[in-house]
């Protein structure tokens, strides 16, 4: 039977053991390697998800260095994962022994994976189990042919049969010429595994208990050992240092972008676009260069995002446009416009066809349908109903140095430019605020608040006090008429 046929009704395996006790010293990090993130999720997340795809009766992560933070992160990921402690890193074979010790009596199959191979998919593991079963193997190893096998264990074959795995450091020149490498990912029948582990020695170049020796001893006992060669060598690549972290991150991102493009999203420059795994995009979304979508961000149909925009946990409605914007924990309504150069802080909710414009910062601001905050404003702790217009340079003064207070601007209200709304203050529906006002008292519905000093003009001051200046010269040459554009604007406003 072929792997594909079996894959469909694959019964669960008994256990998945994820090896993750290594220190990750080459990361030169103060935290566990497994907590480093790729496309918004930890490496631990990926290894646990791939293992969980097999629906195992037990999923155990072998932890060592940084165990507490790994255990804490596991608690956030899944309740059904257990951990086993490997105090000292005595080798991959010893690590599996520690994992098995946690599981007690067990029959059936055990899958072994690593915590630091983030591109390994659940599908590949399912295929590996399918091959294991179809060929009635006692051990099946995932392998790949790579151009540069340096450092990896090599698969030693006798024709189709796998007869052993030899570590790079223990290999002869001839064996180092083998390009089929051990991914370190296996399925074992539990008896084969237990028997092999009981026989392990440390008689090798690294003085470690090699899990790979289980493969050779199984073959020598006459147990059937097989391999699944994957074409997708990325799925076997581990992360040991930050260079590999960047390489794997780039590949993960490339795969995510490809998936979205096949779903009908236009990505103008995949090289400068980054999308976390939990992001959701609708059809005909356009992502312009320099777009970074993080967390659980969702973008509605036909919306245009970017250039140069980063959104973290933001919900963007269909048909909206978000240009050169930095936003987090915000909601942008359908058909709304944001940017350029807007800063949407948590709690921002912009209604349908609303606008947050250039150099506007919003925080905890609920802005109604068709309402606009178009220019140079700070809008915090604000409730704006529908059809509100906030003039350029308006500041919602929400903080008195001790308390934060809210401001309400009712439906259809109009706030003139360069106003300060001193919270808590209520501007009722249809009210007007004159430009340059410092509003400290509520404005009733339909009222006009003017809260500024009256203009005082000293006639002839420049000619008297700045004689001979360019300004005085211009004043003296002027015939007293008003600029025609202003005159026309006034006459139109009278009509
Ligand atoms: C191992 C394999 C090698 C394979 C390579 C693939 C052995 C002896 N060699 O080599 O054939 O090509 O992986 O990447 O198995 N770990 C523990 N406890 C330990 C040692 C390791 O939990 O005592 C974990 C590490 O955290 C890591 C994984 O096992 O996730 C692999 O360990 P590593 O030291 O990287 O193995 P390699 O020497 O690279
Ligand atoms: Ca490794």
Short mmCIF file of C-alpha atoms and ligand atoms in Angstrom, two decimals:
data_model
loop_
_atom_site.label_atom_id
_atom_site.label_comp_id
_atom_site.label_asym_id
_atom_site.label_seq_id
_atom_site.Cartn_x
_atom_site.Cartn_y
_atom_site.Cartn_z
CA UNK A 1 0.00 0.00 0.00
CA UNK A 2 1.31 3.44 -0.78
CA UNK A 3 1.92 6.11 1.81
CA UNK A 4 -0.88 8.29 0.42
CA UNK A 5 -3.51 5.56 0.81
CA UNK A 6 -2.63 4.92 4.39
CA UNK A 7 -2.32 8.54 5.32
CA UNK A 8 -6.04 9.12 5.08
CA UNK A 9 -7.01 6.79 7.90
CA UNK A 10 -3.89 7.05 9.95
CA UNK A 11 -4.56 5.87 13.50
CA UNK A 12 -2.88 7.79 16.29
CA UNK A 13 0.60 6.97 17.53
CA UNK A 14 1.25 6.22 21.20
CA UNK A 15 3.66 9.02 21.90
CA UNK A 16 5.58 11.91 20.44
CA UNK A 17 8.80 12.83 22.23
CA UNK A 18 10.14 16.29 21.39
CA UNK A 19 13.82 16.66 22.28
CA UNK A 20 14.49 20.12 23.61
CA UNK A 21 16.95 19.81 26.46
CA UNK A 22 19.92 21.32 24.65
CA UNK A 23 21.03 24.72 25.83
CA UNK A 24 21.14 26.45 22.48
CA UNK A 25 24.41 28.09 23.50
CA UNK A 26 25.17 29.19 19.95
CA UNK A 27 22.18 31.54 20.08
CA UNK A 28 24.14 33.56 22.68
CA UNK A 29 20.84 34.41 24.31
CA UNK A 30 19.62 34.88 27.85
CA UNK A 31 16.50 32.91 27.03
CA UNK A 32 15.84 29.43 25.74
CA UNK A 33 16.37 28.93 22.03
CA UNK A 34 12.86 27.45 21.88
CA UNK A 35 11.28 30.74 22.92
CA UNK A 36 12.74 32.64 20.00
CA UNK A 37 9.99 33.52 17.55
CA UNK A 38 9.46 32.93 13.87
CA UNK A 39 6.49 34.62 12.17
CA UNK A 40 4.98 35.47 15.54
CA UNK A 41 5.22 32.06 17.22
CA UNK A 42 7.90 30.39 19.28
CA UNK A 43 9.90 27.50 17.89
CA UNK A 44 8.36 25.46 20.71
CA UNK A 45 4.92 26.21 19.29
CA UNK A 46 5.84 24.81 15.88
CA UNK A 47 7.35 21.60 17.26
CA UNK A 48 4.38 20.97 19.55
CA UNK A 49 1.87 21.68 16.74
CA UNK A 50 3.60 19.31 14.32
CA UNK A 51 3.62 16.56 16.95
CA UNK A 52 0.01 17.23 17.92
CA UNK A 53 -1.04 16.70 14.28
CA UNK A 54 -0.40 12.97 14.88
CA UNK A 55 -3.02 13.01 17.61
CA UNK A 56 -0.71 11.09 19.96
CA UNK A 57 -1.88 9.59 23.23
CA UNK A 58 1.10 11.32 24.87
CA UNK A 59 3.13 14.32 23.82
CA UNK A 60 6.19 14.87 25.97
CA UNK A 61 8.80 17.58 25.64
CA UNK A 62 12.22 16.75 27.08
CA UNK A 63 13.49 19.87 28.81
CA UNK A 64 16.82 20.70 30.39
CA UNK A 65 18.40 24.10 30.49
CA UNK A 66 15.88 26.96 30.84
CA UNK A 67 13.31 24.32 31.85
CA UNK A 68 11.13 26.73 33.84
CA UNK A 69 10.53 29.18 31.04
CA UNK A 70 9.95 26.35 28.55
CA UNK A 71 7.42 24.73 30.91
CA UNK A 72 5.69 28.08 31.38
CA UNK A 73 5.44 28.64 27.64
CA UNK A 74 4.12 25.10 27.16
CA UNK A 75 1.39 25.88 29.68
CA UNK A 76 0.22 28.68 27.41
CA UNK A 77 0.33 26.49 24.31
CA UNK A 78 -1.48 23.35 25.30
CA UNK A 79 -2.75 21.66 28.43
CA UNK A 80 -2.16 18.15 27.12
CA UNK A 81 1.63 18.37 26.78
CA UNK A 82 3.81 16.90 29.52
CA UNK A 83 7.48 17.46 30.16
CA UNK A 84 10.35 15.20 31.11
CA UNK A 85 13.52 16.48 32.68
CA UNK A 86 16.96 15.64 31.36
CA UNK A 87 19.26 17.09 34.02
CA UNK A 88 22.44 16.66 32.03
CA UNK A 89 22.66 16.60 28.26
CA UNK A 90 24.20 13.17 27.82
CA UNK A 91 23.04 12.75 24.24
CA UNK A 92 19.94 12.28 22.12
CA UNK A 93 19.58 8.62 23.16
CA UNK A 94 19.64 9.57 26.82
CA UNK A 95 17.13 12.35 26.15
CA UNK A 96 14.68 9.83 24.65
CA UNK A 97 15.18 7.58 27.68
CA UNK A 98 14.19 10.50 29.90
CA UNK A 99 11.08 11.03 27.78
CA UNK A 100 10.11 7.35 27.91
CA UNK A 101 10.61 7.26 31.68
CA UNK A 102 7.85 9.84 31.94
CA UNK A 103 5.44 7.63 29.98
CA UNK A 104 5.50 4.33 31.91
CA UNK A 105 4.21 1.23 30.12
CA UNK A 106 3.66 1.89 26.47
CA UNK A 107 2.96 -0.16 23.38
CA UNK A 108 2.79 0.91 19.76
CA UNK A 109 4.83 3.62 18.09
CA UNK A 110 6.92 6.48 19.38
CA UNK A 111 7.76 9.44 17.18
CA UNK A 112 10.88 11.44 18.04
CA UNK A 113 11.26 15.05 16.87
CA UNK A 114 13.29 18.12 17.87
CA UNK A 115 12.14 21.38 19.37
CA UNK A 116 14.26 23.46 17.03
CA UNK A 117 13.07 22.37 13.56
CA UNK A 118 10.26 24.87 12.95
CA UNK A 119 9.41 24.11 9.33
CA UNK A 120 8.72 20.42 9.97
CA UNK A 121 5.01 19.95 9.26
CA UNK A 122 2.43 17.66 10.74
CA UNK A 123 1.81 16.32 7.23
CA UNK A 124 5.40 15.16 6.90
CA UNK A 125 5.18 13.39 10.25
CA UNK A 126 1.96 11.71 9.12
CA UNK A 127 3.67 10.56 5.95
CA UNK A 128 6.58 9.19 7.97
CA UNK A 129 4.19 7.17 10.14
CA UNK A 130 2.35 5.97 7.05
CA UNK A 131 5.59 4.71 5.46
CA UNK A 132 6.57 3.08 8.74
CA UNK A 133 3.30 1.15 8.83
CA UNK A 134 3.10 0.35 5.13
CA UNK A 135 6.56 -1.22 5.16
CA UNK A 136 6.08 -2.86 8.54
CA UNK A 137 9.25 -1.23 9.78
CA UNK A 138 10.50 -1.29 13.35
CA UNK A 139 12.24 2.03 12.83
CA UNK A 140 11.78 4.66 10.10
CA UNK A 141 13.93 7.76 9.79
CA UNK A 142 13.22 10.99 7.91
CA UNK A 143 16.14 11.76 5.63
CA UNK A 144 17.09 14.23 2.89
CA UNK A 145 19.77 14.60 0.26
CA UNK A 146 21.63 17.86 0.82
CA UNK A 147 24.42 19.60 -1.07
CA UNK A 148 26.52 20.17 2.04
CA UNK A 149 26.01 17.41 4.61
CA UNK A 150 28.77 18.65 6.92
CA UNK A 151 27.89 18.15 10.58
CA UNK A 152 24.91 15.87 10.03
CA UNK A 153 24.67 12.16 10.69
CA UNK A 154 24.91 10.19 7.42
CA UNK A 155 22.54 7.43 6.36
CA UNK A 156 24.46 4.24 5.64
CA UNK A 157 22.57 1.95 3.29
CA UNK A 158 22.78 -1.51 1.88
CA UNK A 159 20.65 -0.98 -1.22
CA UNK A 160 17.14 -0.03 -0.11
CA UNK A 161 17.80 -0.99 3.49
CA UNK A 162 19.11 1.46 6.08
CA UNK A 163 21.85 -0.31 8.03
CA UNK A 164 23.02 2.53 10.26
CA UNK A 165 23.58 6.20 10.91
CA UNK A 166 27.10 7.49 11.37
CA UNK A 167 27.77 10.87 12.96
CA UNK A 168 29.93 13.30 11.01
CA UNK A 169 32.61 13.31 13.68
CA UNK A 170 32.75 9.51 13.76
CA UNK A 171 32.62 9.06 9.98
CA UNK A 172 35.38 7.95 7.66
CA UNK A 173 36.30 10.09 4.63
CA UNK A 174 34.24 7.74 2.48
CA UNK A 175 31.21 7.93 4.77
CA UNK A 176 31.45 11.73 4.79
CA UNK A 177 30.90 11.57 1.04
CA UNK A 178 27.32 10.33 1.67
CA UNK A 179 24.86 13.16 0.99
CA UNK A 180 21.78 11.53 2.55
CA UNK A 181 21.50 13.02 6.03
CA UNK A 182 19.66 12.08 9.20
CA UNK A 183 17.05 14.70 10.07
CA UNK A 184 16.89 13.36 13.63
CA UNK A 185 13.17 12.68 13.20
CA UNK A 186 12.04 9.07 13.54
CA UNK A 187 9.21 6.63 14.18
CA UNK A 188 10.10 3.62 16.34
CA UNK A 189 8.17 0.62 17.53
CA UNK A 190 8.49 1.02 21.24
CA UNK A 191 10.09 -2.45 21.79
CA UNK A 192 12.77 -1.69 19.21
CA UNK A 193 13.42 1.65 20.87
CA UNK A 194 13.62 0.25 24.40
CA UNK A 195 15.90 -2.61 23.38
CA UNK A 196 18.22 -0.28 21.48
CA UNK A 197 18.35 2.36 24.21
CA UNK A 198 19.23 -0.28 26.82
CA UNK A 199 22.33 -1.16 24.79
CA UNK A 200 23.64 2.37 24.21
CA UNK A 201 27.25 3.17 24.93
CA UNK A 202 29.21 6.40 24.89
CA UNK A 203 32.01 4.94 22.81
CA UNK A 204 32.06 7.68 20.17
CA UNK A 205 33.76 10.96 19.30
CA UNK A 206 31.43 13.02 21.50
CA UNK A 207 31.17 10.61 24.45
CA UNK A 208 27.38 10.82 24.19
CA UNK A 209 24.57 8.30 24.10
CA UNK A 210 23.55 8.51 20.47
CA UNK A 211 19.94 7.84 19.54
CA UNK A 212 21.28 7.04 16.08
CA UNK A 213 22.85 3.85 17.44
CA UNK A 214 19.37 2.44 18.00
CA UNK A 215 18.95 2.33 14.23
CA UNK A 216 22.07 0.28 13.67
CA UNK A 217 21.41 -2.15 16.51
CA UNK A 218 17.87 -2.69 15.24
CA UNK A 219 19.21 -3.58 11.82
CA UNK A 220 21.81 -5.91 13.33
CA UNK A 221 19.08 -7.74 15.26
CA UNK A 222 17.20 -8.21 12.02
CA UNK A 223 14.52 -5.58 12.71
CA UNK A 224 13.39 -3.79 9.60
CA UNK A 225 14.65 -0.19 9.30
CA UNK A 226 13.46 2.15 6.58
CA UNK A 227 13.60 5.78 5.58
CA UNK A 228 11.41 8.45 4.07
CA UNK A 229 13.45 10.79 1.90
CA UNK A 230 11.89 14.24 1.85
CA UNK A 231 12.39 16.62 -1.08
CA UNK A 232 11.63 19.56 1.15
CA UNK A 233 14.94 19.82 2.96
CA UNK A 234 13.80 22.94 4.82
CA UNK A 235 11.64 20.65 6.93
CA UNK A 236 14.73 18.99 8.33
CA UNK A 237 16.67 22.17 9.08
CA UNK A 238 17.34 23.06 12.67
CA UNK A 239 18.07 26.43 14.23
CA UNK A 240 21.30 26.55 16.18
CA UNK A 241 22.35 30.18 15.79
CA UNK A 242 20.87 33.53 14.75
CA UNK A 243 21.97 33.14 11.15
CA UNK A 244 19.89 29.98 10.86
CA UNK A 245 17.06 31.71 12.73
CA UNK A 246 17.00 34.43 10.06
CA UNK A 247 17.22 31.91 7.20
CA UNK A 248 14.35 29.80 8.55
CA UNK A 249 12.31 32.93 9.34
CA UNK A 250 12.73 34.16 5.78
CA UNK A 251 11.66 30.78 4.41
CA UNK A 252 8.65 30.58 6.74
CA UNK A 253 7.62 34.08 5.66
CA UNK A 254 8.10 33.21 1.99
CA UNK A 255 5.83 30.19 2.43
CA UNK A 256 3.16 32.23 4.20
CA UNK A 257 3.24 34.90 1.48
CA UNK A 258 2.98 32.26 -1.24
CA UNK A 259 -0.05 30.77 0.49
CA UNK A 260 -1.77 34.17 0.64
CA UNK A 261 -0.94 35.04 -2.95
CA UNK A 262 -2.53 31.75 -4.02
CA UNK A 263 -5.59 32.79 -1.98
CA UNK A 264 -5.95 35.98 -4.02
CA UNK A 265 -3.87 38.56 -2.13
CA UNK A 266 -1.62 40.91 -4.11
CA UNK A 267 1.79 41.34 -2.51
CA UNK A 268 3.69 43.99 -4.41
CA UNK A 269 7.10 43.25 -2.88
CA UNK A 270 7.37 39.90 -1.09
CA UNK A 271 10.92 40.81 -0.11
CA UNK A 272 9.76 43.60 2.19
CA UNK A 273 6.46 42.12 3.42
CA UNK A 274 6.18 40.11 6.63
CA UNK A 275 3.10 38.25 7.84
CA UNK A 276 2.67 36.31 11.08
CA UNK A 277 1.09 32.86 10.97
CA UNK A 278 -2.15 33.93 12.65
CA UNK A 279 -2.87 36.82 10.28
CA UNK A 280 -5.97 36.46 8.11
CA UNK A 281 -6.35 38.16 4.72
CA UNK A 282 -9.39 38.32 2.44
CA UNK A 283 -9.41 38.31 -1.35
CA UNK A 284 -8.10 41.23 -3.33
CA UNK A 285 -6.25 42.68 -0.39
CA UNK A 286 -3.23 44.61 -1.66
CA UNK A 287 -0.10 44.73 0.49
CA UNK A 288 2.26 47.49 -0.58
CA UNK A 289 6.03 47.33 0.09
CA UNK A 290 7.16 47.57 3.69
CA UNK A 291 4.04 46.04 5.23
CA UNK A 292 4.37 44.06 8.48
CA UNK A 293 1.24 42.31 9.76
CA UNK A 294 1.56 40.78 13.19
CA UNK A 295 -0.42 38.85 15.76
CA UNK A 296 -4.08 38.19 14.96
CA UNK A 297 -4.40 40.99 12.41
CA UNK A 298 -7.22 40.54 9.90
CA UNK A 299 -7.65 42.48 6.66
CA UNK A 300 -10.99 42.66 4.83
CA UNK A 301 -11.64 42.23 1.13
CA UNK A 302 -10.07 44.75 -1.20
CA UNK A 303 -8.32 46.74 1.53
CA UNK A 304 -5.01 48.37 0.62
CA UNK A 305 -2.28 48.30 3.26
CA UNK A 306 1.02 50.19 3.07
CA UNK A 307 3.51 51.19 1.98
CA UNK A 308 5.51 51.17 5.20
CA UNK A 309 2.80 50.04 7.59
CA UNK A 310 2.98 47.80 10.64
CA UNK A 311 -0.20 46.49 12.22
CA UNK A 312 -0.27 44.29 15.31
CA UNK A 313 -3.63 42.77 16.29
CA UNK A 314 -5.53 45.19 14.08
CA UNK A 315 -8.82 44.44 12.31
CA UNK A 316 -9.16 46.28 9.00
CA UNK A 317 -12.55 46.37 7.24
CA UNK A 318 -13.18 45.71 3.57
CA UNK A 319 -12.13 48.44 1.18
CA UNK A 320 -10.21 50.43 3.79
CA UNK A 321 -6.89 52.12 3.01
CA UNK A 322 -4.09 52.25 5.55
CA UNK A 323 -1.01 54.15 4.43
CA UNK A 324 2.31 54.56 6.33
CA UNK A 325 0.71 53.71 9.64
CA UNK A 326 1.75 52.09 12.91
CA UNK A 327 -1.15 50.48 14.73
CA UNK A 328 -1.88 47.96 17.48
CA UNK A 329 -5.06 46.53 19.02
CA UNK A 330 -7.23 48.73 16.83
CA UNK A 331 -10.25 48.34 14.57
CA UNK A 332 -10.51 50.17 11.25
CA UNK A 333 -13.97 50.19 9.68
CA UNK A 334 -15.00 49.36 6.15
CA UNK A 335 -14.00 51.94 3.59
CA UNK A 336 -12.12 54.00 6.17
CA UNK A 337 -8.90 55.91 5.42
CA UNK A 338 -5.90 55.94 7.71
CA UNK A 339 -2.61 57.74 7.18
CA UNK A 340 -0.18 58.71 5.98
CA UNK A 341 1.85 58.88 9.20
CA UNK A 342 -0.86 57.86 11.66
CA UNK A 343 -0.27 56.20 15.02
CA UNK A 344 -3.17 54.03 16.21
CA UNK A 345 -2.70 52.92 19.78
CA UNK A 346 -4.72 50.26 21.62
CA UNK A 347 -8.46 50.86 21.83
CA UNK A 348 -8.76 52.83 18.64
CA UNK A 349 -11.97 52.02 16.73
CA UNK A 350 -12.61 53.88 13.53
CA UNK A 351 -16.11 53.62 12.02
CA UNK A 352 -17.14 52.88 8.48
CA UNK A 353 -15.87 55.46 5.97
CA UNK A 354 -14.14 57.34 8.77
CA UNK A 355 -10.78 59.03 8.55
CA UNK A 356 -7.68 59.26 10.72
CA UNK A 357 -5.25 61.40 8.79
CA UNK A 358 -1.69 62.64 8.69
CA UNK A 359 0.23 62.98 11.95
CA UNK A 360 -2.71 61.93 14.08
CA UNK A 361 -2.27 59.84 17.23
CA UNK A 362 -5.27 58.01 18.67
CA UNK A 363 -5.64 55.97 21.85
CA UNK A 364 -8.76 54.44 23.35
CA UNK A 365 -10.80 56.44 20.86
CA UNK A 366 -14.09 55.22 19.46
CA UNK A 367 -14.72 57.21 16.29
CA UNK A 368 -18.12 56.86 14.62
CA UNK A 369 -19.08 56.19 11.03
CA UNK A 370 -18.02 58.93 8.60
CA UNK A 371 -16.29 60.88 11.37
CA UNK A 372 -12.95 62.47 10.54
CA UNK A 373 -9.81 63.37 12.44
CA UNK A 374 -7.84 64.36 9.39
CA UNK A 375 -4.76 66.33 10.49
CA UNK A 376 -2.16 66.78 13.25
CA UNK A 377 -4.25 65.75 16.23
CA UNK A 378 -4.10 63.79 19.47
CA UNK A 379 -7.33 61.96 20.18
CA UNK A 380 -7.24 59.97 23.44
CA UNK A 381 -10.00 58.58 25.69
CA UNK A 382 -12.52 59.94 23.22
CA UNK A 383 -15.98 58.96 22.07
CA UNK A 384 -16.88 60.53 18.74
CA UNK A 385 -20.32 59.81 17.36
CA UNK A 386 -21.13 59.78 13.67
CA UNK A 387 -20.37 62.58 11.19
CA UNK A 388 -18.05 64.44 13.52
CA UNK A 389 -15.33 66.68 12.09
CA UNK A 390 -12.26 67.40 14.20
CA UNK A 391 -10.19 70.34 12.94
CA UNK A 392 -6.46 70.29 12.32
CA UNK A 393 -4.30 70.40 15.42
CA UNK A 394 -7.04 69.52 17.90
CA UNK A 395 -5.84 68.05 21.17
CA UNK A 396 -7.99 65.91 23.43
CA UNK A 397 -6.42 66.86 26.77
CA UNK A 398 -7.29 63.60 28.55
CA UNK A 399 -4.67 63.68 31.31
CA UNK A 400 -4.43 66.20 34.12
CA UNK A 401 -1.24 64.70 35.49
CA UNK A 402 -3.13 62.38 37.83
CA UNK A 403 -6.28 61.09 36.13
CA UNK A 404 -7.30 60.18 32.61
CA UNK A 405 -10.78 61.45 31.67
CA UNK A 406 -13.03 61.00 28.64
CA UNK A 407 -14.34 63.44 26.06
CA UNK A 408 -17.54 62.94 24.12
CA UNK A 409 -18.23 64.67 20.81
CA UNK A 410 -21.82 64.16 19.67
CA UNK A 411 -23.16 63.34 16.22
CA UNK A 412 -22.54 65.97 13.58
CA UNK A 413 -20.47 68.19 15.88
CA UNK A 414 -17.71 70.37 14.43
CA UNK A 415 -14.54 71.22 16.31
CA UNK A 416 -12.51 74.09 14.86
CA UNK A 417 -8.77 73.86 14.26
CA UNK A 418 -6.22 74.07 17.04
CA UNK A 419 -8.73 73.54 19.82
CA UNK A 420 -8.01 71.90 23.15
CA UNK A 421 -10.83 69.82 24.60
CA UNK A 422 -10.09 69.58 28.32
CA UNK A 423 -11.55 66.31 29.64
CA UNK A 424 -13.96 65.42 31.05
CA UNK A 425 -16.09 67.44 28.66
CA UNK A 426 -19.21 66.77 26.60
CA UNK A 427 -19.80 68.40 23.24
CA UNK A 428 -23.40 67.63 22.41
CA UNK A 429 -24.72 66.65 18.97
CA UNK A 430 -24.53 69.34 16.33
CA UNK A 431 -22.46 71.72 18.48
CA UNK A 432 -19.68 73.90 17.07
CA UNK A 433 -16.38 74.83 18.69
CA UNK A 434 -14.64 77.90 17.29
CA UNK A 435 -11.05 77.52 16.10
CA UNK A 436 -8.41 78.00 18.74
CA UNK A 437 -10.74 77.38 21.66
CA UNK A 438 -9.72 75.83 24.96
CA UNK A 439 -12.96 74.09 25.86
CA UNK A 440 -13.37 73.42 29.58
CA UNK A 441 -17.18 73.45 29.83
CA UNK A 442 -19.81 71.30 28.14
CA UNK A 443 -21.28 72.65 24.90
CA UNK A 444 -25.05 72.10 24.43
CA UNK A 445 -26.57 70.62 21.28
CA UNK A 446 -26.35 73.05 18.40
CA UNK A 447 -24.44 75.61 20.48
CA UNK A 448 -21.31 77.47 19.44
CA UNK A 449 -18.48 77.65 21.98
CA UNK A 450 -15.84 80.32 21.55
CA UNK A 451 -13.18 80.04 24.21
CA UNK A 452 -10.27 82.26 23.21
CA UNK A 453 -9.11 85.88 23.55
CA UNK A 454 -10.58 88.43 21.11
CA UNK A 455 -8.25 89.76 18.40
CA UNK A 456 -6.75 93.20 19.12
CA UNK A 457 -5.16 94.99 16.13
CA UNK A 458 -2.85 98.01 16.61
CA UNK A 459 -3.21 100.08 13.41
CA UNK A 460 0.06 101.42 11.97
CA UNK A 461 2.22 99.65 14.55
CA UNK A 462 4.79 98.26 12.06
CA UNK A 463 5.43 101.58 10.29
CA UNK A 464 5.89 103.28 13.67
CA UNK A 465 7.90 100.60 15.50
CA UNK A 466 9.77 98.89 12.63
CA UNK A 467 10.55 101.83 10.34
CA UNK A 468 12.66 101.04 7.28
CA UNK A 469 11.96 97.30 7.53
CA UNK A 470 10.73 95.23 4.58
CA UNK A 471 7.42 94.92 6.38
CA UNK A 472 7.08 98.68 6.85
CA UNK A 473 7.92 99.22 3.18
CA UNK A 474 5.25 96.72 2.11
CA UNK A 475 2.70 98.31 4.42
CA UNK A 476 3.36 101.80 3.06
CA UNK A 477 2.98 100.56 -0.54
CA UNK A 478 -0.38 98.87 0.11
CA UNK A 479 -3.60 100.47 -1.16
CA UNK A 480 -5.83 99.07 1.60
CA UNK A 481 -7.73 96.52 -0.48
CA UNK A 482 -8.34 92.93 0.67
CA UNK A 483 -6.81 90.08 -1.35
CA UNK A 484 -9.36 89.08 -4.02
CA UNK A 485 -9.38 85.41 -2.93
CA UNK A 486 -10.44 86.42 0.58
CA UNK A 487 -12.98 88.95 -0.70
CA UNK A 488 -14.49 86.33 -2.95
CA UNK A 489 -14.64 83.75 -0.18
CA UNK A 490 -16.49 86.24 2.05
CA UNK A 491 -18.98 87.21 -0.61
CA UNK A 492 -19.70 83.53 -1.27
CA UNK A 493 -20.27 82.87 2.43
CA UNK A 494 -22.82 85.72 2.54
CA UNK A 495 -24.89 84.10 -0.25
C1 LIG B 1 21.66 14.96 15.75
C2 LIG B 1 21.85 13.55 15.21
C3 LIG B 1 22.37 13.62 13.78
C4 LIG B 1 21.42 14.41 12.92
C5 LIG B 1 21.18 15.81 13.55
C6 LIG B 1 20.09 16.52 12.79
C7 LIG B 1 22.46 12.15 17.09
C8 LIG B 1 23.55 11.47 17.81
N1 LIG B 1 22.79 12.83 16.03
O1 LIG B 1 22.94 15.56 15.79
O2 LIG B 1 22.51 12.32 13.24
O3 LIG B 1 21.93 14.57 11.62
O4 LIG B 1 20.76 15.67 14.91
O5 LIG B 1 19.96 17.82 13.28
O6 LIG B 1 21.32 12.03 17.48
N2 LIG B 1 19.10 17.08 22.75
C9 LIG B 1 18.62 16.83 24.01
N3 LIG B 1 19.43 16.25 24.92
C10 LIG B 1 20.70 15.88 24.64
C11 LIG B 1 21.18 16.15 23.34
C12 LIG B 1 20.36 16.74 22.42
O7 LIG B 1 17.47 17.13 24.32
O8 LIG B 1 21.37 15.35 25.52
C13 LIG B 1 18.21 17.73 21.78
C14 LIG B 1 18.69 19.12 21.40
O9 LIG B 1 18.06 20.11 22.20
C15 LIG B 1 18.27 19.23 19.96
C16 LIG B 1 18.27 17.80 19.46
O10 LIG B 1 18.23 16.98 20.59
O11 LIG B 1 16.96 19.74 19.81
C17 LIG B 1 19.49 17.49 18.60
O12 LIG B 1 20.64 17.69 19.36
P1 LIG B 1 21.97 18.19 18.70
O13 LIG B 1 23.02 18.22 19.72
O14 LIG B 1 21.71 19.39 17.90
O15 LIG B 1 22.27 16.95 17.74
P2 LIG B 1 23.33 16.92 16.59
O16 LIG B 1 24.65 16.67 17.18
O17 LIG B 1 23.13 18.07 15.71
CA1 LIG B 2 21.46 20.33 15.81
#
